[in-house]
mmCIF file of C-alpha atoms in Angstrom:
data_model
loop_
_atom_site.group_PDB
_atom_site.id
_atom_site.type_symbol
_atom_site.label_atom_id
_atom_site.label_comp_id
_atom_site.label_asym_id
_atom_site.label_seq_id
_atom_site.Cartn_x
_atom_site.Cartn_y
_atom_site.Cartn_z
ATOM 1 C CA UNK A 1475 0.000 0.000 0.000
ATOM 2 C CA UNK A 1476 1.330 3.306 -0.888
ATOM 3 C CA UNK A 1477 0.390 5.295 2.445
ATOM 4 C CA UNK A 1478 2.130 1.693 4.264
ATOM 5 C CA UNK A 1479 4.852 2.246 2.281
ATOM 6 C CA UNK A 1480 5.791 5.975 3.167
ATOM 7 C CA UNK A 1481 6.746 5.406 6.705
ATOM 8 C CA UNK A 1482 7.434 7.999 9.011
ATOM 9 C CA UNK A 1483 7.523 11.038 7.364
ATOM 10 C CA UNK A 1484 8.922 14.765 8.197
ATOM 11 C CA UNK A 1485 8.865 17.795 6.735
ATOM 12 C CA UNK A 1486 6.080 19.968 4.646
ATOM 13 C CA UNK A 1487 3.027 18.760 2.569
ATOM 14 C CA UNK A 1488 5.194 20.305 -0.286
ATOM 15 C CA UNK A 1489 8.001 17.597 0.381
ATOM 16 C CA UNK A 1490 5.444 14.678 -0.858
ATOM 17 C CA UNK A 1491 4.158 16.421 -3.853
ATOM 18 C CA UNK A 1492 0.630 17.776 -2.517
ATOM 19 C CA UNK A 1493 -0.933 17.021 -6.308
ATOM 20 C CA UNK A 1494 -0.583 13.249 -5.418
ATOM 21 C CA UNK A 1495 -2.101 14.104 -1.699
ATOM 22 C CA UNK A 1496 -4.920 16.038 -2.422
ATOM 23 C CA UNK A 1497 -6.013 13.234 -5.549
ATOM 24 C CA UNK A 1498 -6.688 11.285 -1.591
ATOM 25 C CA UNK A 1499 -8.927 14.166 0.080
ATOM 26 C CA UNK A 1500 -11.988 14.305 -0.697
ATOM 27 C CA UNK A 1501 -12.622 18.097 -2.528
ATOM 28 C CA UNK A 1502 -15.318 18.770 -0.392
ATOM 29 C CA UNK A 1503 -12.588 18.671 2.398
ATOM 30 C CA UNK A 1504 -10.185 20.765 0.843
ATOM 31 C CA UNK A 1505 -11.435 23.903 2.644
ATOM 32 C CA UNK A 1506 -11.274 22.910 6.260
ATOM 33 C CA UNK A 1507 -8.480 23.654 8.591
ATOM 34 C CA UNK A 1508 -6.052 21.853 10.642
ATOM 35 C CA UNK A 1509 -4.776 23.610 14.254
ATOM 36 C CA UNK A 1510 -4.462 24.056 17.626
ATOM 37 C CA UNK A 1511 -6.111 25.388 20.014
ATOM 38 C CA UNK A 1512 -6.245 26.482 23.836
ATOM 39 C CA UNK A 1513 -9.642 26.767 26.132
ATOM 40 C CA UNK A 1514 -8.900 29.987 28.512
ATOM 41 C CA UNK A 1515 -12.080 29.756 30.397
ATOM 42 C CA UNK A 1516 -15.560 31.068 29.771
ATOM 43 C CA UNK A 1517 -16.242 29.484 26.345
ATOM 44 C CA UNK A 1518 -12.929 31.545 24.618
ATOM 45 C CA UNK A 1519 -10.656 30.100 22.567
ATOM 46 C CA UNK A 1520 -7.552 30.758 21.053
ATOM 47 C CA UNK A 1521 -6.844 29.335 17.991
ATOM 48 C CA UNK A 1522 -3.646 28.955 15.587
ATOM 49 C CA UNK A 1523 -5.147 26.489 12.186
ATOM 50 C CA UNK A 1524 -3.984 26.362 8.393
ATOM 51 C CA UNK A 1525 -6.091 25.086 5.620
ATOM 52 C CA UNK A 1526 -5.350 21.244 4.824
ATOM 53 C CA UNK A 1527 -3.126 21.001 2.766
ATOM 54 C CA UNK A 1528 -0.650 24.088 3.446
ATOM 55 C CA UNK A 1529 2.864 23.744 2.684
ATOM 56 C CA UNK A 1530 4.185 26.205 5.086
ATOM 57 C CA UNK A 1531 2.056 24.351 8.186
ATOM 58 C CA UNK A 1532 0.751 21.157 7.187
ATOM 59 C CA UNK A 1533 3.101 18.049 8.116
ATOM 60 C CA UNK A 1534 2.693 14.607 6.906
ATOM 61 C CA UNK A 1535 3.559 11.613 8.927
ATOM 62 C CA UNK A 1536 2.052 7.992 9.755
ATOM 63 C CA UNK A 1537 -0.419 8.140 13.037
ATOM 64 C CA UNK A 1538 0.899 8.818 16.286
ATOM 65 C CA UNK A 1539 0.317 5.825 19.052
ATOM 66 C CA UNK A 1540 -1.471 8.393 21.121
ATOM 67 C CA UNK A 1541 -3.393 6.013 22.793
ATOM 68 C CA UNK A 1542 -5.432 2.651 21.680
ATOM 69 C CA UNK A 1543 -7.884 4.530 19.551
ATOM 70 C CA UNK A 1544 -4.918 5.883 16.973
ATOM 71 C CA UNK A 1545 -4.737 4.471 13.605
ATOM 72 C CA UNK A 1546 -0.715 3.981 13.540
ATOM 73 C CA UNK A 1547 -1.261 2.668 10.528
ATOM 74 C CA UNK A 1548 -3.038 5.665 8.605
ATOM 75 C CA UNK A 1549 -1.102 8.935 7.197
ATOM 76 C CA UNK A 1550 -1.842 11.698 9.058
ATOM 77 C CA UNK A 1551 -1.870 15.734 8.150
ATOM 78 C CA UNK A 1552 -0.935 17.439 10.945
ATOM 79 C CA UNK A 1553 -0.443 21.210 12.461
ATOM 80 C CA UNK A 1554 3.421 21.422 12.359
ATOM 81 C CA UNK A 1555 4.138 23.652 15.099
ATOM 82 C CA UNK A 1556 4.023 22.521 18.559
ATOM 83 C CA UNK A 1557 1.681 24.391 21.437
ATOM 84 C CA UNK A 1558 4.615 25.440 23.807
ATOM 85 C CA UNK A 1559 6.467 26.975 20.642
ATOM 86 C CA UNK A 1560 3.300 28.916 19.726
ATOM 87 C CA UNK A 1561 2.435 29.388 23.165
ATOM 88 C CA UNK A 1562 6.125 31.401 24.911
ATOM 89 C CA UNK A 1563 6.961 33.038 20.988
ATOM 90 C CA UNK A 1564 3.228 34.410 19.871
ATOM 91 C CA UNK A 1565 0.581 34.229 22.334
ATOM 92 C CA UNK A 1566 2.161 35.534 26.177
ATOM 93 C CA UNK A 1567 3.334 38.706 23.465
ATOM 94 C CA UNK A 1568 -0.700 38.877 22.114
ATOM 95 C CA UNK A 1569 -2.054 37.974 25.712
ATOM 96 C CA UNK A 1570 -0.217 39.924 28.613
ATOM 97 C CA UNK A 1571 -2.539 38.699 30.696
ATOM 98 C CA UNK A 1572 -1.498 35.191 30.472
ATOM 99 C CA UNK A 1573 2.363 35.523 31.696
ATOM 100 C CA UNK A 1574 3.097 33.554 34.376
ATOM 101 C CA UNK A 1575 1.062 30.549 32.671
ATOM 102 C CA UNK A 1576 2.434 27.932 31.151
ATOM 103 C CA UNK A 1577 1.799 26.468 27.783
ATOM 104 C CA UNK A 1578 0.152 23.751 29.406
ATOM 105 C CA UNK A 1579 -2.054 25.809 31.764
ATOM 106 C CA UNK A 1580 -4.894 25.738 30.019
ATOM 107 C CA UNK A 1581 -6.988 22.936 28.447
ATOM 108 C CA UNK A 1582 -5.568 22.991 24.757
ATOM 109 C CA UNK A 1583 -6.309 20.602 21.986
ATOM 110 C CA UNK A 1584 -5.412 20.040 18.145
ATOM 111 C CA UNK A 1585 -7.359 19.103 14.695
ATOM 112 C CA UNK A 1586 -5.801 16.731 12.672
ATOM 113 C CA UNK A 1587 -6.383 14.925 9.566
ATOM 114 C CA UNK A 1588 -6.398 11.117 9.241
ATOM 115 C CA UNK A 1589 -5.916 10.261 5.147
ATOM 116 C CA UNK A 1590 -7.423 6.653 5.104
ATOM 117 C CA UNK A 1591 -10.391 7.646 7.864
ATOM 118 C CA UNK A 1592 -11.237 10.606 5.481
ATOM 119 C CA UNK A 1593 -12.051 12.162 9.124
ATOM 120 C CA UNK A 1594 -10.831 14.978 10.628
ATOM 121 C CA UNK A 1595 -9.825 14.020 14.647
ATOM 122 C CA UNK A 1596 -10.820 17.265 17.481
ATOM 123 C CA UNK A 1597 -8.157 16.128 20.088
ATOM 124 C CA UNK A 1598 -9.104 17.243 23.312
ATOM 125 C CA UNK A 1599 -9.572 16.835 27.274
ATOM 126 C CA UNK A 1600 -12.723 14.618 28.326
ATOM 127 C CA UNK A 1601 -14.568 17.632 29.470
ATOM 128 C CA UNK A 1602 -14.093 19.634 27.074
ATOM 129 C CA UNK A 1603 -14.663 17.743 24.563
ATOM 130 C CA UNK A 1604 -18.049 16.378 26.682
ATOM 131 C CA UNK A 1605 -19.601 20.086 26.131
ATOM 132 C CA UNK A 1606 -21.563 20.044 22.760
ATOM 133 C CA UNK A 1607 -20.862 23.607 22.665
ATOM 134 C CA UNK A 1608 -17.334 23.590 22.226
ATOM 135 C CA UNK A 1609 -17.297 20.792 19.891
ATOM 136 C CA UNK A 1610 -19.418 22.641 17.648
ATOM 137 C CA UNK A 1611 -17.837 25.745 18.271
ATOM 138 C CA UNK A 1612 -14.487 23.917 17.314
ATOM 139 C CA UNK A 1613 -15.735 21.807 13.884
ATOM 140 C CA UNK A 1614 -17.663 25.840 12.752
ATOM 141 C CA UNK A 1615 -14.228 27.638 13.391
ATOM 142 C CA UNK A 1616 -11.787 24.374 11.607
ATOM 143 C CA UNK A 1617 -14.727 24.370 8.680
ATOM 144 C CA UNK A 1618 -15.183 20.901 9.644
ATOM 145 C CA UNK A 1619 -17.841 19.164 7.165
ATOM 146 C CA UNK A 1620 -21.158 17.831 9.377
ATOM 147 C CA UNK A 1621 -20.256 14.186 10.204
ATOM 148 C CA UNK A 1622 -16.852 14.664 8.624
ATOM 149 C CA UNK A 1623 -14.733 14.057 11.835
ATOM 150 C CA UNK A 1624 -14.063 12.352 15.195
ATOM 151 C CA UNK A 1625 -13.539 13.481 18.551
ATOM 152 C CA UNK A 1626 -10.821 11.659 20.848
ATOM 153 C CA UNK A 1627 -10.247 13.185 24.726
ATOM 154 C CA UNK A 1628 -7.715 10.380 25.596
ATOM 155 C CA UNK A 1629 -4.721 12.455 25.478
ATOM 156 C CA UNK A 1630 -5.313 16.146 27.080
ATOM 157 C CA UNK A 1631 -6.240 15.929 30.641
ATOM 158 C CA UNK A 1632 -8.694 17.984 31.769
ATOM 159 C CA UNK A 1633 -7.718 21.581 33.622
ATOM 160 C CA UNK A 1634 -9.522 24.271 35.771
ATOM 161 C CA UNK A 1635 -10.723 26.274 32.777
ATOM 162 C CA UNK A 1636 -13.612 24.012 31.840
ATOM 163 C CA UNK A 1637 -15.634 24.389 35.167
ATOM 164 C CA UNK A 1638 -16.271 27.848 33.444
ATOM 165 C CA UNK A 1639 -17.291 26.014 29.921
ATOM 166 C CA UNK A 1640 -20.853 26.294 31.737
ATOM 167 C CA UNK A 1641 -21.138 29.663 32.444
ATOM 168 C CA UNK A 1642 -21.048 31.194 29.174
ATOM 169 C CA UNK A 1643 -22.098 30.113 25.536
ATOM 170 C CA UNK A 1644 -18.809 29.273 23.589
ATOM 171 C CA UNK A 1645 -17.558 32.875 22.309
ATOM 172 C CA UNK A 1646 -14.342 32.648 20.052
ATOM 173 C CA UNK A 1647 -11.329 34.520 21.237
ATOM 174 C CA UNK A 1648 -9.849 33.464 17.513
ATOM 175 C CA UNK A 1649 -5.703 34.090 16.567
ATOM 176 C CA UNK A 1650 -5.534 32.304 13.010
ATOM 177 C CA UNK A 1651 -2.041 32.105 11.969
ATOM 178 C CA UNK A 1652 -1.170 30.175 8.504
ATOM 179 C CA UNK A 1653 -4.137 31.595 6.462
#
């Protein structure tokens, strides 16, 4: 199989000819986003995504073993740039108000792409990921198609922020980088 075949992967979309990639994604697809993101508290988000199949953010490798729902088999399109890198070089100089937190403070999550699945995957803490709200707060601002994608809170644990996911209908505090 030719996605078996391309093991572990590194670098841009642009490094395995996207014309071959996007002949796999569905078209329909080809205008949603991939990202991460960070819950602050009170239904705000911040949010750092990239359309699909970007060459300056989009990386291509085989699944992660994130836990016993990944598909390590299936090729993945991924955010390439990590939360703590966003986090201490972009967001502490947007967000004053955060210094003193750490990357990890807040309940964050990411939006991948799994190839084979045609699915996109909202990675997230179980809470977070429990409020309807947020979920379809997330899949509106990622463009995700209705029934195009999966939700998995098995790897982001859960922090003080969401108590306040309740208080307030989601609201988007939205930094798009990558557009």
């Amino acid at each position: 199989m030719l996605i078996k075949g391309l093991g572990r992967v590194e670098g841009t979309v642009e490094d395995l000819q996207p014309v071959n990639l996007k002949q796999l994604i569905p078209i329909e697809l080809l205008n949603s986003f991939i990202g991460i993101y960070w819950h602050v508290g009170k239904g705000k988000f911040i949010i750092y995504k990239a359309p699909l199949l970007d060459a300056k953010y989009a990386v291509v490798e085989m699944g992660q073993d994130y836990d016993e729902q990944s598909n390590t088999d299936d090729l993945q399109i991924d955010y390439n740039v990590f939360h703590m890198d966003i986090w201490y070089e972009d967001v502490l100089k947007k967000y004053p108000e955060f210094t003193g937190c750490e990357f990890d403070y807040f309940s964050r999550g990411r939006i991948l792409y799994e190839v084979q699945q045609k699915k996109f995957v909202i990675y997230g803490s179980k809470k977070l990921l429990n409020s309807a709200k947020a979920v379809e707060f997330l899949a509106q601002e990622f463009a995700l198609p209705e029934g195009g994608f999966l939700v998995n809170d098995k790897i982001y644990k859960d922090k003080d922020d969401v108590r306040s996911l309740g208080e307030r209908e989601s609201a988007g505090v939205s930094v798009e980088d990558g557009e």
